[in-house]
Short mmCIF file of C-alpha atoms in Angstrom, two decimals:
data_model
loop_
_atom_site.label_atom_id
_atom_site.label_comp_id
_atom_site.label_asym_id
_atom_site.label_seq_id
_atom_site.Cartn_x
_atom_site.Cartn_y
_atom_site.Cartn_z
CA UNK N 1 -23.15 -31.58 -78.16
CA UNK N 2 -21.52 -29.53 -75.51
CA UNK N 3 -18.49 -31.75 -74.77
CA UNK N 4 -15.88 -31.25 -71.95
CA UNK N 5 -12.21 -33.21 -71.99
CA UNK N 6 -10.86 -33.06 -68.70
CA UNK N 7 -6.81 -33.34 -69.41
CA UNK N 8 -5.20 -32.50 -72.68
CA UNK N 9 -1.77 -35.06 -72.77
CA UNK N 10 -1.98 -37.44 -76.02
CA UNK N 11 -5.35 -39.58 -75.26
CA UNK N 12 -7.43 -36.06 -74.37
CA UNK N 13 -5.47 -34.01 -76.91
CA UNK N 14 -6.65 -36.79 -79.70
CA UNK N 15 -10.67 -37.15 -78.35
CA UNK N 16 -10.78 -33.37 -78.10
CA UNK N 17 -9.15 -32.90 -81.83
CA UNK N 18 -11.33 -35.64 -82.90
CA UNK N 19 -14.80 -34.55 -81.53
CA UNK N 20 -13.93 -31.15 -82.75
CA UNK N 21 -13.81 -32.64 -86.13
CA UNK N 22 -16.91 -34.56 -85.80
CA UNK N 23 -18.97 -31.11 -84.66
CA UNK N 24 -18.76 -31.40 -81.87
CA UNK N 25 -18.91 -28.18 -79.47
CA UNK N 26 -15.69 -29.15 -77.18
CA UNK N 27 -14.09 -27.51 -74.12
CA UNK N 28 -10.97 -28.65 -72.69
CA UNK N 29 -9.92 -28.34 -68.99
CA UNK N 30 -6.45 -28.14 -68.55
CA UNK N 31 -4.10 -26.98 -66.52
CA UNK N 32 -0.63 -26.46 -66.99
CA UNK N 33 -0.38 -26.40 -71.01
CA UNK N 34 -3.97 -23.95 -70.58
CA UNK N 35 -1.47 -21.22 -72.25
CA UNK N 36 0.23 -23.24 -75.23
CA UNK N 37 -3.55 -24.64 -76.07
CA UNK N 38 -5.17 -21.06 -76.44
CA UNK N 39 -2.55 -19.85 -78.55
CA UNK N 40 -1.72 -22.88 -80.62
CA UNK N 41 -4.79 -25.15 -79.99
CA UNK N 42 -4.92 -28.73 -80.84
CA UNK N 43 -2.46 -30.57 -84.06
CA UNK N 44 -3.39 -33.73 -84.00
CA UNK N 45 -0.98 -36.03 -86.67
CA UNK N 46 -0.98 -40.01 -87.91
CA UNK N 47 -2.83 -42.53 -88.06
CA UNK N 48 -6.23 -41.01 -87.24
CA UNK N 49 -5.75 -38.74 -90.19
CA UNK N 50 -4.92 -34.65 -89.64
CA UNK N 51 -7.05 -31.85 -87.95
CA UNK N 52 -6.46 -28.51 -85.81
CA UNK N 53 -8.58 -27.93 -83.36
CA UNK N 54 -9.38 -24.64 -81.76
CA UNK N 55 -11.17 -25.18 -78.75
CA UNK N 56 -12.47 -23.34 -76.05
CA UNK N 57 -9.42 -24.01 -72.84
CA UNK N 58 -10.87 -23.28 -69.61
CA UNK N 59 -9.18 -24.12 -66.19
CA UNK N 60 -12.30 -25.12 -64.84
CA UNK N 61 -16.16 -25.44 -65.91
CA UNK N 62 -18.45 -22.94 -65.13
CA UNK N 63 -21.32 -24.54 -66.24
CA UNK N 64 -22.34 -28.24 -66.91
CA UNK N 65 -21.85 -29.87 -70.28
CA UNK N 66 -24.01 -33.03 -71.78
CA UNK N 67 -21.31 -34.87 -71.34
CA UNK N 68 -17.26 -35.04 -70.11
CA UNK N 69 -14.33 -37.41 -70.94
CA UNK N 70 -11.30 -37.60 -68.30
CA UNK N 71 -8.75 -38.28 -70.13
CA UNK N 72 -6.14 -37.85 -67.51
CA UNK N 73 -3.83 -40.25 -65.66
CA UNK N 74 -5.51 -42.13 -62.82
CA UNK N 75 -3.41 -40.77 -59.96
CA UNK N 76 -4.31 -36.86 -61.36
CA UNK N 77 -8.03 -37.63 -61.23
CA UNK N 78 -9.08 -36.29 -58.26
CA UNK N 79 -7.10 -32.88 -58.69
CA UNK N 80 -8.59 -32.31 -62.45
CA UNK N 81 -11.61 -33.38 -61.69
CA UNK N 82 -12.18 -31.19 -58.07
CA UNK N 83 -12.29 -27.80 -59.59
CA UNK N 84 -15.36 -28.46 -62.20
CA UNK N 85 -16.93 -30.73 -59.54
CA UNK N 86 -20.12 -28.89 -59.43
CA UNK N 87 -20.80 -28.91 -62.86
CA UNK N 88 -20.29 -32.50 -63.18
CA UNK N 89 -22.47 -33.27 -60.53
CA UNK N 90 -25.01 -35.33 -62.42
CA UNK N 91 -23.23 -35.44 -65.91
CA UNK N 92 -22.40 -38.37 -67.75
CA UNK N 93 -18.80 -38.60 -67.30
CA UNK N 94 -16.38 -41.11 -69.70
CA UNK N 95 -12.86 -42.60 -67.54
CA UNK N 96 -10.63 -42.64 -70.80
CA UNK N 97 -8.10 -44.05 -68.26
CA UNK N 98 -5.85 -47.06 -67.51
CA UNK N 99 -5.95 -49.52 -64.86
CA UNK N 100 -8.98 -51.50 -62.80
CA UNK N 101 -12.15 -50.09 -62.32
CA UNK N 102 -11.45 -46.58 -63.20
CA UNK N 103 -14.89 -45.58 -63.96
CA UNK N 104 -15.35 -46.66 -60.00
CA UNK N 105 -12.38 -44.77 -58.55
CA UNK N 106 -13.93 -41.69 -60.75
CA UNK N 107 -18.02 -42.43 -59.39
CA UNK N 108 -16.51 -41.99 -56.10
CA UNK N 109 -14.79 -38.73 -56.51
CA UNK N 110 -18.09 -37.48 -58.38
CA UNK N 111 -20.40 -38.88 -55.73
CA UNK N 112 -22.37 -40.46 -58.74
CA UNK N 113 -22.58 -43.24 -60.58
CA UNK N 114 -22.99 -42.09 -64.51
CA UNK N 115 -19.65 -43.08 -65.02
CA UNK N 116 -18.51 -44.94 -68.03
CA UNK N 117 -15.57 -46.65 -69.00
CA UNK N 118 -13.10 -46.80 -71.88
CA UNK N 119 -9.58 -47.54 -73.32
CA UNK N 120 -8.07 -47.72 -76.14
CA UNK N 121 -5.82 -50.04 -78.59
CA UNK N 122 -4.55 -46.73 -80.04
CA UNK N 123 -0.94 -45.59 -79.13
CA UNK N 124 -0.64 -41.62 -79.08
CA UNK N 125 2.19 -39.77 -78.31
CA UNK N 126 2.39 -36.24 -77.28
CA UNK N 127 6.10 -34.56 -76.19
CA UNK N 128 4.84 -31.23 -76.63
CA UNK N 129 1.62 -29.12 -75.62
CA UNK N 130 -1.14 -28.99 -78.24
CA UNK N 131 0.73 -31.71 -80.18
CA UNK N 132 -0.47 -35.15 -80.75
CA UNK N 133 0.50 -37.80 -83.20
CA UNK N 134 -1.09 -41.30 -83.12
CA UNK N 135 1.54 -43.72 -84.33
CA UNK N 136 -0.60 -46.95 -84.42
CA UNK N 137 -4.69 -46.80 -85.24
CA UNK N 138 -6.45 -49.69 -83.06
CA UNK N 139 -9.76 -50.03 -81.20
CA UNK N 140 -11.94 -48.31 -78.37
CA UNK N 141 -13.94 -50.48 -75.86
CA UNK N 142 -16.25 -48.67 -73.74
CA UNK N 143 -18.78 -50.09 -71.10
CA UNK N 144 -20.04 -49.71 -67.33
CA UNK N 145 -22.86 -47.47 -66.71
CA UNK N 146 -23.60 -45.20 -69.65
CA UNK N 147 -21.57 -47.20 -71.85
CA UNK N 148 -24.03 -47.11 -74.64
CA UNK N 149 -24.16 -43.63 -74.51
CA UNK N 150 -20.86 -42.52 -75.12
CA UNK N 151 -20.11 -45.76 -77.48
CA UNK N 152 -22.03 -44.04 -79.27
CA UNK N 153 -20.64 -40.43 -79.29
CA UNK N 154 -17.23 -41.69 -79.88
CA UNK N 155 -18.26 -44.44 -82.94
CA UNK N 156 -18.87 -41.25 -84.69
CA UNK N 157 -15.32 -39.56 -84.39
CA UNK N 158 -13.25 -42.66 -84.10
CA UNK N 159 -12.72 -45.85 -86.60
CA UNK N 160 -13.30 -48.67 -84.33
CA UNK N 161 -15.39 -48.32 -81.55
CA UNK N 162 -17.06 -51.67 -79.31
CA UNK N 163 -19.22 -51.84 -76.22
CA UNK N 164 -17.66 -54.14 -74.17
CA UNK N 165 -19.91 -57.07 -72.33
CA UNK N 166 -17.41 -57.07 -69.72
CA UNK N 167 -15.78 -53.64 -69.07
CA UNK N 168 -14.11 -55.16 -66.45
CA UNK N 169 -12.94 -57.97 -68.60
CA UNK N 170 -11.74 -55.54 -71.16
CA UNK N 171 -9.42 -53.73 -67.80
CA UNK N 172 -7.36 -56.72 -67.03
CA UNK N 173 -6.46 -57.27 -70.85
CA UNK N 174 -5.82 -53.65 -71.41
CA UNK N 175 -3.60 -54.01 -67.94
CA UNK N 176 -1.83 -57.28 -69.59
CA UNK N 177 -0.89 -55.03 -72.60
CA UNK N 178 0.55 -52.02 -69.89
CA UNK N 179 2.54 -54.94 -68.19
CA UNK N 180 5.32 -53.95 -71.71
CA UNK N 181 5.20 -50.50 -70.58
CA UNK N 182 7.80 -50.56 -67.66
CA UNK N 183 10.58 -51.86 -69.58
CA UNK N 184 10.75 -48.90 -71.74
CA UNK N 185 10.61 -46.48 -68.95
CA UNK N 186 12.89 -47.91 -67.29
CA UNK N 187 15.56 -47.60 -69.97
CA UNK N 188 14.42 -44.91 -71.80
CA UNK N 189 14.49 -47.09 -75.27
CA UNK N 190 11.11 -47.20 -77.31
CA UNK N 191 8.88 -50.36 -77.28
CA UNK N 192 10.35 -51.83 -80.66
CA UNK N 193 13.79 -51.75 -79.14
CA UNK N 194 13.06 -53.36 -76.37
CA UNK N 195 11.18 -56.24 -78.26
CA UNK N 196 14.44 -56.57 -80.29
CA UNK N 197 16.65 -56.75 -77.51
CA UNK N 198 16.61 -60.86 -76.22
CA UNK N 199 17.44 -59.74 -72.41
CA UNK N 200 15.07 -56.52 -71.99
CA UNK N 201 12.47 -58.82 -73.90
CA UNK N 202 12.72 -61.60 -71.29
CA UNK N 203 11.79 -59.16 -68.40
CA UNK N 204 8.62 -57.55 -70.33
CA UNK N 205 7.40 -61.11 -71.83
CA UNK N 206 7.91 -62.21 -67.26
CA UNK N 207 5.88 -59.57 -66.46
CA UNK N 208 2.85 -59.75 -69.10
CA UNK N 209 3.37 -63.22 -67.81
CA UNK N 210 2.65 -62.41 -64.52
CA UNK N 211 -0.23 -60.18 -65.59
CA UNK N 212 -1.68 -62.69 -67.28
CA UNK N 213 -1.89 -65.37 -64.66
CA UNK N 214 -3.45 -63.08 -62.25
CA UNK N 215 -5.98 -62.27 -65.31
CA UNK N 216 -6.97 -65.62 -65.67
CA UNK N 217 -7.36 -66.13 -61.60
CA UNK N 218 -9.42 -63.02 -60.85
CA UNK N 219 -12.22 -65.47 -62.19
CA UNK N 220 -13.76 -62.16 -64.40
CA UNK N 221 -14.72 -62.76 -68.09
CA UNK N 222 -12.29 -61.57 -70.05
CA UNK N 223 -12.51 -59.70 -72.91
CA UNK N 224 -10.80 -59.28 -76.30
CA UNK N 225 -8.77 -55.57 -76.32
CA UNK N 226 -7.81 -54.87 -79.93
CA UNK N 227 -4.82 -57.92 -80.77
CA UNK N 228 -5.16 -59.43 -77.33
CA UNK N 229 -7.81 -61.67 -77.31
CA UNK N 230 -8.79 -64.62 -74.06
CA UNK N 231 -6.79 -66.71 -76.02
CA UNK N 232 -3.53 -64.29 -76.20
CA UNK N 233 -3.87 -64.24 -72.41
CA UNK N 234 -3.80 -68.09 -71.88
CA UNK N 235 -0.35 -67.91 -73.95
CA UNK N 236 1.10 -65.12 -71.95
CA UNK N 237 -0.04 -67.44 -69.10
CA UNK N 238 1.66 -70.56 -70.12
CA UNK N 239 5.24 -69.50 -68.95
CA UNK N 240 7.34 -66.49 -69.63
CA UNK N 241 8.94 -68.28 -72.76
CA UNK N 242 6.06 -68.59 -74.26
CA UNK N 243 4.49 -65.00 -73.46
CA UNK N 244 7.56 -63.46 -75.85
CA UNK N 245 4.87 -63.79 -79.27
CA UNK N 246 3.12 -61.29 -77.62
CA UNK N 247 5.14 -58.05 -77.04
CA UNK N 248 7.49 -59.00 -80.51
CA UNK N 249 4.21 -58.43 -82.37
CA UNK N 250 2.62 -55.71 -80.82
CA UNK N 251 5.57 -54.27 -81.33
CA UNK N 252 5.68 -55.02 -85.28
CA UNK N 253 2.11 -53.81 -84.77
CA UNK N 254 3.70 -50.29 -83.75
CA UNK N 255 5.57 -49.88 -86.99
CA UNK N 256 9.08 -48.22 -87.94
CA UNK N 257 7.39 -44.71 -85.57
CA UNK N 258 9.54 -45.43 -82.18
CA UNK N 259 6.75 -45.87 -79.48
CA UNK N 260 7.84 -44.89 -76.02
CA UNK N 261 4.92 -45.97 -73.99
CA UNK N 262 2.46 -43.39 -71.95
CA UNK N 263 4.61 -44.29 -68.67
CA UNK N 264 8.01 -43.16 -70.34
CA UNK N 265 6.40 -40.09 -72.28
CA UNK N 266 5.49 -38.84 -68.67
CA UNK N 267 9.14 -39.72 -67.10
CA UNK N 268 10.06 -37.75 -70.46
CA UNK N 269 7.71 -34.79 -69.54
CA UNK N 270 8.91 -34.83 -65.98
CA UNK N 271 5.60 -35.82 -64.59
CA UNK N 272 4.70 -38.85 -62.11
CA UNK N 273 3.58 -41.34 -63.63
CA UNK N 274 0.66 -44.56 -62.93
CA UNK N 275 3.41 -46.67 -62.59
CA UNK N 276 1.45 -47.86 -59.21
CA UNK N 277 -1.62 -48.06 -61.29
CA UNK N 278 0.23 -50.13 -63.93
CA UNK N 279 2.56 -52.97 -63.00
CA UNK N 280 1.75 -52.13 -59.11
CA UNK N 281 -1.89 -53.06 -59.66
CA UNK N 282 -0.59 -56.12 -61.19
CA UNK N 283 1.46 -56.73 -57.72
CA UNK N 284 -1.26 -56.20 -55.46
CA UNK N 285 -4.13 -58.28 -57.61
CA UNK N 286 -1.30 -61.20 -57.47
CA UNK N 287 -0.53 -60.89 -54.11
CA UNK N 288 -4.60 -60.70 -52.75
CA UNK N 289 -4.91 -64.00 -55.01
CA UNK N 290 -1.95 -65.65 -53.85
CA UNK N 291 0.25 -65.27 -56.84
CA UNK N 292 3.75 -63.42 -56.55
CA UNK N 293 4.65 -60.90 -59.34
CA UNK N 294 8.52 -60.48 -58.32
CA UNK N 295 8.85 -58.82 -62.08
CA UNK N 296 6.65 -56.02 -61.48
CA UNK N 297 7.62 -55.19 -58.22
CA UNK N 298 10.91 -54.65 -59.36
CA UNK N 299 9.95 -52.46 -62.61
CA UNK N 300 7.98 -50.64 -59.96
CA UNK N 301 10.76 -49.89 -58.11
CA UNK N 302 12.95 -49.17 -61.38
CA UNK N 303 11.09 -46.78 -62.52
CA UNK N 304 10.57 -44.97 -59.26
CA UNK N 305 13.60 -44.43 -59.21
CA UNK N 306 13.80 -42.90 -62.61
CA UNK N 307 11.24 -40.66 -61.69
CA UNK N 308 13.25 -39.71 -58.64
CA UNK N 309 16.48 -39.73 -60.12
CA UNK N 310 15.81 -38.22 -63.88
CA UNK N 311 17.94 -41.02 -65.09
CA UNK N 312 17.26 -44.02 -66.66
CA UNK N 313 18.43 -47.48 -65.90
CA UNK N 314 21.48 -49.15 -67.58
CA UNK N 315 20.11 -51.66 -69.78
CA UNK N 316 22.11 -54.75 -67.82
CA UNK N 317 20.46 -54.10 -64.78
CA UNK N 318 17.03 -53.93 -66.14
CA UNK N 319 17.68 -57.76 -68.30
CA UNK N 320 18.74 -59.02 -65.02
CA UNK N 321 15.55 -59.53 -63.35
CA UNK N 322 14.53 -62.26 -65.66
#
């Protein structure tokens, strides 16, 4: 198949080195590491085994593919996807993307509605153009409209691939997982370090806490996301004490590789990132069901102003708000 992978940081990188390896015919959009990917292409490292890919880098497409993954943060959709528009006016197009309802957001910028979901258990990590290394393997969950479609396109280049009953189901728990994402980006330490450290723990067990008890009141049926099951999500919503299991062993799960997090590898690479997306979605869903989220807010905030600063936050200040 004539594939197209609309962003090349660590989740497009790895689909596009993947699906190259599978047969795949792949182009990549991309935009400002376009240069570094012609001349280099695609190392992809870890868990998912090794391959370099050579594909064809194009800024936008010309013509339409059978199919396209955006693989790109939610808040850069709509300028990646704008210059291929016309080609991807009736294609089947994958949202490899974080937060709720992405595949909607995405449908709406396409003006159709062949727009699938997915996201992944995996964590990648790519510093550099053209390099990616996946430090822990996990699972894919796909769904929404075309779901079985690219389920099965992607069973064939990755381990562990599930179509979801509930794609929305599957978002919230993927968005309880993000909730351990601030923390790190707010100090700049990796996810493991943070999990070892009782204060900076506190504050990310509060706000997958938070997360979860909005989970559990959006009255959607949840679904399991790799470790995190319906079951994990009533314990993160028991109380903040409890919730601490969780983010101590994902973050065994993660192994001796430090794991930053995609929200600090962007602070890292000087780009925004979907902090808003992240633990602000998590803000808004509590306050529109009449929950408060006073941990997330402030991680919003904190890492805002890392992004505007370029510094990160001294650890004390970050333990503080639990």
């Amino acid at each position: 198949m004539r594939i197209a992978v609309v962003g090349a940081g660590a989740i497009g990188g790895c689909l596009a080195a993947l699906l190259d390896a599978a047969g795949h015919d792949v182009v990549v959009v991309a935009r400002s590491s376009a240069a570094v990917l012609r001349a280099e292409g695609i190392r992809l490292e870890g868990a998912f085994g090794a391959h370099n890919a050579r594909p064809d880098v194009v800024d936008a497409l010309a013509s339409p593919p059978d199919v396209a993954i955006l693989a790109t943060k939610t808040i850069d959709s709509a300028a990646a996807l704008a210059p291929s528009a016309a080609a991807l006016a009736d294609v089947p197009v994958l949202a490899m993307q974080n937060g709720l309802d992405a595949h909607g957001r995405v449908a709406g910028i396409l003006g159709h509605r062949r727009v699938a979901a997915a996201l992944g258990t995996w964590a990648a990590n790519a510093l550099e153009p053209g390099v990616v290394r996946i430090t822990a393997a996990g699972e894919t969950v796909v769904g929404g409209p075309e779901g079985e479609r690219f389920a099965a396109l992607l069973a064939a280049a990755l381990p562990t691939v599930r179509l979801a009953r509930s794609i929305e189901g599957a978002q919230w728990a993927k968005l309880c997982v993000n909730a351990a994402n601030a923390v790190p980006a707010a100090v700049g330490w990796s996810m493991q370090a943070c999990a070892a450290d009782p204060g900076l723990l506190r504050v990310t067990a509060a706000a997958m806490h938070e997360a979860a008890r909005a989970a559990l009141a959006s009255g959607v049926a949840l679904e399991a996301v790799g470790a995190v099951t319906p079951e994990t999500l009533a314990i993160l919503a028991t109380s903040a004490e409890a919730a601490q299991v969780v983010p101590v062993a994902m973050a065994a799960g993660f192994g001796d590789v430090p794991n930053l997090g995609s929200t600090q590898q962007s602070i890292r690479k000087g780009q925004r990132t979907e902090i808003d997306d992240l633990a602000g979605a998590i803000v808004v869903a509590s306050t529109r069901l009449g929950l408060a989220a006073p941990v997330n807010a402030a991680l919003v905030d904190l890492v805002h102003e890392v992004e505007r600063t370029g510094a990160f936050v001294a650890r004390d200040r970050v333990a503080a708000l639990a």
